[in-house]
PDB file of C-alpha atoms in Angstrom:
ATOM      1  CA  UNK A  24       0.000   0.000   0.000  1.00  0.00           C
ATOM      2  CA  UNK A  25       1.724   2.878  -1.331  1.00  0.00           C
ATOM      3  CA  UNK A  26       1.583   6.487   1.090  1.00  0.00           C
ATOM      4  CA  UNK A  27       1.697   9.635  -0.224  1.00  0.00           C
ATOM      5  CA  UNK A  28       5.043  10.951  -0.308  1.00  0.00           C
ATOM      6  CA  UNK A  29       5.603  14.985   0.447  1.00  0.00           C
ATOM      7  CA  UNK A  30       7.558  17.555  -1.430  1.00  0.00           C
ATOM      8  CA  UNK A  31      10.358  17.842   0.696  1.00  0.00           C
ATOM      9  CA  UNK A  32      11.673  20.888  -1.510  1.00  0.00           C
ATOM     10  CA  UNK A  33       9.041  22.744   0.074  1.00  0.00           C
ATOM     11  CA  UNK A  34      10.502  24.063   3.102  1.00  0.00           C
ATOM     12  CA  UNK A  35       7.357  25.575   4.630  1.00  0.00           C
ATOM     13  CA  UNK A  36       5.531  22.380   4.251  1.00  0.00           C
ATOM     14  CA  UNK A  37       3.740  22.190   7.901  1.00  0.00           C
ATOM     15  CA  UNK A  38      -0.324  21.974   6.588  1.00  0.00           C
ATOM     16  CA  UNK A  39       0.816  19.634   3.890  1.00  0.00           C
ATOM     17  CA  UNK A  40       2.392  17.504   5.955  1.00  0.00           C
ATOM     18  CA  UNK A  41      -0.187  17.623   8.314  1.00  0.00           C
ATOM     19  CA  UNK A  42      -2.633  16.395   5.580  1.00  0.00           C
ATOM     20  CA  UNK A  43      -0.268  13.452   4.540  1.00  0.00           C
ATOM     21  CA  UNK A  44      -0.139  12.336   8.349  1.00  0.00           C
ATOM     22  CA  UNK A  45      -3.896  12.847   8.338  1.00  0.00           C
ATOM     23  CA  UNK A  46      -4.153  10.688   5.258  1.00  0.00           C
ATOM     24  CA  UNK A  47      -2.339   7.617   6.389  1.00  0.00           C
ATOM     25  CA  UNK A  48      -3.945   7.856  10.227  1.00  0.00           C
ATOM     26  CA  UNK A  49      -7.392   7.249   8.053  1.00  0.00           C
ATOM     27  CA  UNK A  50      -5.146   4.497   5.661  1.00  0.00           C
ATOM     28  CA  UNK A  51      -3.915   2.609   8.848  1.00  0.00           C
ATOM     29  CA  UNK A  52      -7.197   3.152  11.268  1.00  0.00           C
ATOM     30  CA  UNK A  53      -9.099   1.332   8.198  1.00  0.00           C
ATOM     31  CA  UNK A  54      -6.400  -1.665   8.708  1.00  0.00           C
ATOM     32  CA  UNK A  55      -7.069  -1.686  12.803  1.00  0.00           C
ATOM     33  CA  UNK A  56     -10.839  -1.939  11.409  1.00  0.00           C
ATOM     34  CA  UNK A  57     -10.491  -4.551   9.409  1.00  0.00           C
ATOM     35  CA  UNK A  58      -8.137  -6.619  11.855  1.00  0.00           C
ATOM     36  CA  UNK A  59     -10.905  -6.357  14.216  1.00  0.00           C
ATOM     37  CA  UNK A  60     -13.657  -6.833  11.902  1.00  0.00           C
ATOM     38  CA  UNK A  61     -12.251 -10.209  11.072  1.00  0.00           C
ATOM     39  CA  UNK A  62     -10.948 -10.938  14.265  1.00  0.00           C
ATOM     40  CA  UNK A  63      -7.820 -11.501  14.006  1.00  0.00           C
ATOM     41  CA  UNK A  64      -6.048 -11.752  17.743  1.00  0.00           C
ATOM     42  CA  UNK A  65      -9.306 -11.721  19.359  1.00  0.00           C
ATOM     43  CA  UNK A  66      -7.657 -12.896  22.601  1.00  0.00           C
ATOM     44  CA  UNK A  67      -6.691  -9.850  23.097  1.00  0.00           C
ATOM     45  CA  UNK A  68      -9.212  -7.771  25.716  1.00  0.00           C
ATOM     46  CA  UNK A  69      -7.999  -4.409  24.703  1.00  0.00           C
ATOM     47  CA  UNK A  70      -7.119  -4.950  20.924  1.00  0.00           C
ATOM     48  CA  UNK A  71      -8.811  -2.141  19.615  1.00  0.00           C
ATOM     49  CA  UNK A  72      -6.797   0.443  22.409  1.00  0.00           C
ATOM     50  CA  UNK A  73      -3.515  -1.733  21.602  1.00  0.00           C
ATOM     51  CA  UNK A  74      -4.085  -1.354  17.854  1.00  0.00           C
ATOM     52  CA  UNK A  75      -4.392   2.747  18.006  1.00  0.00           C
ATOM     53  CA  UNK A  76      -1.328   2.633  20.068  1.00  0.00           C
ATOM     54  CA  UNK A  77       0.660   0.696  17.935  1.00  0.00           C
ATOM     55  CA  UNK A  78      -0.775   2.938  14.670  1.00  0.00           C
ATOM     56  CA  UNK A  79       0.698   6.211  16.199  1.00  0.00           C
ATOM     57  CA  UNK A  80       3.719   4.669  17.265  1.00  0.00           C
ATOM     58  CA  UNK A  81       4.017   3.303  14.004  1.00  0.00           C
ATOM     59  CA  UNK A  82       3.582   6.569  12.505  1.00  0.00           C
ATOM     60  CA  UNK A  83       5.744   8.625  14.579  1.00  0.00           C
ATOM     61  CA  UNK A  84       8.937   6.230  13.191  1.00  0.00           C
ATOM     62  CA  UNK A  85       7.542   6.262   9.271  1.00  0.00           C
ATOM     63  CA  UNK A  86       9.655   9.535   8.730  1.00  0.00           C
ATOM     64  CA  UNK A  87       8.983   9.559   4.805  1.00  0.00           C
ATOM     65  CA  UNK A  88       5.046   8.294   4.904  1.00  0.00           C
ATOM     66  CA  UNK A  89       5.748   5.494   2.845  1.00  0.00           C
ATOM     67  CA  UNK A  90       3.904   3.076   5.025  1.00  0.00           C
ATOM     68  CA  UNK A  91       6.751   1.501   5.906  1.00  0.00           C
ATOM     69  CA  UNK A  92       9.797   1.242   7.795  1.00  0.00           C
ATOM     70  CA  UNK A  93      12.452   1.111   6.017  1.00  0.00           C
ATOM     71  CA  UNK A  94      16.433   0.599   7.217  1.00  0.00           C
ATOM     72  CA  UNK A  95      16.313   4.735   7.846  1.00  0.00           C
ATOM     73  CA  UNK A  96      13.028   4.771   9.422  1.00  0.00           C
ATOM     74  CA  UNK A  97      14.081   1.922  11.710  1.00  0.00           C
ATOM     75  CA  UNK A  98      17.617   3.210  12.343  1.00  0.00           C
ATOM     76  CA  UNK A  99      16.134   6.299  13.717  1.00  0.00           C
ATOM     77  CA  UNK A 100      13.478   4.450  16.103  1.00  0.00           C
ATOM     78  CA  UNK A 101      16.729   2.366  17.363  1.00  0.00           C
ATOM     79  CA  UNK A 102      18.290   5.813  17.967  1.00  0.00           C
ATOM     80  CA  UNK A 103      15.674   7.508  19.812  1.00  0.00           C
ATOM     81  CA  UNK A 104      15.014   4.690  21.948  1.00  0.00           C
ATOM     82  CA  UNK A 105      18.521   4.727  23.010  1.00  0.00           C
ATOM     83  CA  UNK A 106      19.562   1.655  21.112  1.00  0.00           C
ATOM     84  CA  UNK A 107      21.620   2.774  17.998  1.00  0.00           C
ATOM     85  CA  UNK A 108      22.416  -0.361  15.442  1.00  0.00           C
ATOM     86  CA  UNK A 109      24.853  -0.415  12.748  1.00  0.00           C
ATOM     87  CA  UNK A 110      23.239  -0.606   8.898  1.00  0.00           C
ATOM     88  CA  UNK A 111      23.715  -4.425   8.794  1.00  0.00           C
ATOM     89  CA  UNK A 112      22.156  -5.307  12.347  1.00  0.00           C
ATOM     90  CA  UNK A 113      19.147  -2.560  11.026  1.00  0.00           C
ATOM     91  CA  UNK A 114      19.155  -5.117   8.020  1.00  0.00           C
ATOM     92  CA  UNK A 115      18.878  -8.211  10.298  1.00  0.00           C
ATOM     93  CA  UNK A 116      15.984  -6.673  12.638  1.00  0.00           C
ATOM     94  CA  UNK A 117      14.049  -5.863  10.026  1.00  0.00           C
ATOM     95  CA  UNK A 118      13.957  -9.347   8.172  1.00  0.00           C
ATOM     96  CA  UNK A 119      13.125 -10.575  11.325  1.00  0.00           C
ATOM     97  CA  UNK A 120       9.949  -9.245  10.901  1.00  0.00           C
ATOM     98  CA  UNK A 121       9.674  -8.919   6.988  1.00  0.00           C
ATOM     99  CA  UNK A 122       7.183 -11.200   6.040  1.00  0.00           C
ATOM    100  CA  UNK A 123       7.272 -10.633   1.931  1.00  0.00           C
ATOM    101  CA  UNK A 124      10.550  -9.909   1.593  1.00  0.00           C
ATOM    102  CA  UNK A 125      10.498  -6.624   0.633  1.00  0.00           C
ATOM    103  CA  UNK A 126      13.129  -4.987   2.458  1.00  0.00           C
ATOM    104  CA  UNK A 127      10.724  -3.010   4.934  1.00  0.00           C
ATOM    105  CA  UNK A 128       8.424  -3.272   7.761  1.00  0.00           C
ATOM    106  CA  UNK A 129       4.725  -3.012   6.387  1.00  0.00           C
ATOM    107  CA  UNK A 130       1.856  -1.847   8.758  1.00  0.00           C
ATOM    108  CA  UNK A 131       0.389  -5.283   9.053  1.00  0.00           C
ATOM    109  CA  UNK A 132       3.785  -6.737   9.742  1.00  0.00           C
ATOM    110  CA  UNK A 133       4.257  -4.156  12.801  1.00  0.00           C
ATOM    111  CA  UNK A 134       0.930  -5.247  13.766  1.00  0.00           C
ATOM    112  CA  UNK A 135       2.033  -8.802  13.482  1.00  0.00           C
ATOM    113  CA  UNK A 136       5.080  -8.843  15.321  1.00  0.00           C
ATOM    114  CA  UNK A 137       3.665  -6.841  18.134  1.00  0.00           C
ATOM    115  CA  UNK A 138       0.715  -8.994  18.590  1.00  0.00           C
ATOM    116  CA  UNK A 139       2.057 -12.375  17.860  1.00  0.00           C
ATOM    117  CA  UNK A 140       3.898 -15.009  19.121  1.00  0.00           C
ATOM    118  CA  UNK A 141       6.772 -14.789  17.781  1.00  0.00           C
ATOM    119  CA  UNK A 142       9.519 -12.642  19.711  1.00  0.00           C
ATOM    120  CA  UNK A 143      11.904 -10.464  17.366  1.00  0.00           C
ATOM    121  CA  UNK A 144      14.878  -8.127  18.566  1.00  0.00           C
ATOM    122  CA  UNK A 145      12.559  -4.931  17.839  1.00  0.00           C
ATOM    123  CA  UNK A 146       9.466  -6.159  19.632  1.00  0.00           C
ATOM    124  CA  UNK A 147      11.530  -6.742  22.742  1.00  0.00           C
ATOM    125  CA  UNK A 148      13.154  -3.644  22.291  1.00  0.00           C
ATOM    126  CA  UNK A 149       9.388  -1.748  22.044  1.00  0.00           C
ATOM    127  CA  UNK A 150       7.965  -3.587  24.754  1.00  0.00           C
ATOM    128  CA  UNK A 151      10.746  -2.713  27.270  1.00  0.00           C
ATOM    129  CA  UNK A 152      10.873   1.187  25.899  1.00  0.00           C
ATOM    130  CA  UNK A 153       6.945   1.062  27.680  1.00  0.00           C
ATOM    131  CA  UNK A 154       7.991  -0.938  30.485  1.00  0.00           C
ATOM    132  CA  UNK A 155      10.577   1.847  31.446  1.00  0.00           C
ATOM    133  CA  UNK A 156       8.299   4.715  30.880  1.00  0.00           C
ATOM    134  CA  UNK A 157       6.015   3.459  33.703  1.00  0.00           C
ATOM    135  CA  UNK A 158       7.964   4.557  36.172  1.00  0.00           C
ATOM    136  CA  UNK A 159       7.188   8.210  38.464  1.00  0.00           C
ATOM    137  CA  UNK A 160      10.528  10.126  38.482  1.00  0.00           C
ATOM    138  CA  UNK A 161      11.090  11.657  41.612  1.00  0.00           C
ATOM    139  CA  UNK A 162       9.989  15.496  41.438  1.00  0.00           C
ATOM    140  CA  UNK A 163      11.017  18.762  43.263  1.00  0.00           C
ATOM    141  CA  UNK A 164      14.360  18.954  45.107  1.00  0.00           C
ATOM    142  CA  UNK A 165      15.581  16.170  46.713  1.00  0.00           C
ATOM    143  CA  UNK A 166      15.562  16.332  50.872  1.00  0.00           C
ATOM    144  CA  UNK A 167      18.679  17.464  52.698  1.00  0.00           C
ATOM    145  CA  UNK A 168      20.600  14.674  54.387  1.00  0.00           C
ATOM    146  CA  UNK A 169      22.947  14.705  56.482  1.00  0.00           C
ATOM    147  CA  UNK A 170      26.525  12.307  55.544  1.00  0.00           C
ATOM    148  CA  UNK A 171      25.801  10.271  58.422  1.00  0.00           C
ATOM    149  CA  UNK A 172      21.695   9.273  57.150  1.00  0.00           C
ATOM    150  CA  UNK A 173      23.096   8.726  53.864  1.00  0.00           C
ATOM    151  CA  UNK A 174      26.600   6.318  54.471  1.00  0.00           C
ATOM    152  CA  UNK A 175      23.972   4.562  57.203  1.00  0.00           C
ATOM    153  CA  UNK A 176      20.649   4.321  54.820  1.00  0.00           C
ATOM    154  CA  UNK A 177      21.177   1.651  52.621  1.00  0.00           C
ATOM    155  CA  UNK A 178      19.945   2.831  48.767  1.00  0.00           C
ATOM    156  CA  UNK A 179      16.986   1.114  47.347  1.00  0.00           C
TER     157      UNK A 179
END
């Protein structure tokens, strides 16, 4: 499924790219439909809440639109989530998941490593990117301690 591609010679840009993000949120919300619709990983309690999460995560990494993720799109994610990869292991994770060969990570592929059985380098590394944003960071200064309360505290 092709995307609509945007004219990156236009420097302004910001309501046209706006419109192509709009474009493939309706594009991939029809998939989640349709996954549900024929209910495909019906186990699932909460597919329809895990599927929109998964479509704007998916779009926030497909940096050209494409509908895909291709080696730049996924070298990026790997960056951002603090886990940069050389070009050949970016090559590797991604034909982990490539189901038709084509050198990219389709939609329905994301949504099929995500939600399936089988476990792949990227959908561990997704899964424990949420686990570590669940927990509260302390906030406001820290309390004043004395030397003594902190060499006799032991640090949990």
């Amino acid at each position: 499924m092709p995307g609509a591609h945007v004219n990156h010679g236009n420097v302004q840009g910001g309501k046209q790219w706006g419109k192509v993000k709009e474009d493939q949120d309706v594009r991939l919300s029809k998939i989640n439909e349709e996954i549900i619709t024929n209910g495909d990983y019906s186990e699932y309690e909460d597919l329809e809440e895990k599927l929109d999460a998964f479509k704007v995560r998916f779009m926030e990494y497909d940096l050209d639109n494409s509908d895909d993720l291709d080696v730049t799109d996924v070298s990026m994610m790997m960056e951002k989530l603090g886990k940069p990869k050389n070009i050949i292991e970016i090559r590797k994770i991604i034909a982990e998941v490539d189901l038709n060969n084509s050198g990219t990570i389709g939609y329905n592929e994301f949504i099929q490593m995500m939600l399936g059985k089988k476990s792949s380098v990227l959908k561990l590394i997704l899964m424990f990117e949420d686990k570590g944003k669940d927990h509260d960071k302390p906030e406001g200064i820290a309390p004043k301690k004395s030397l003594e309360e902190m060499l006799n505290k032991p640090n949990i």
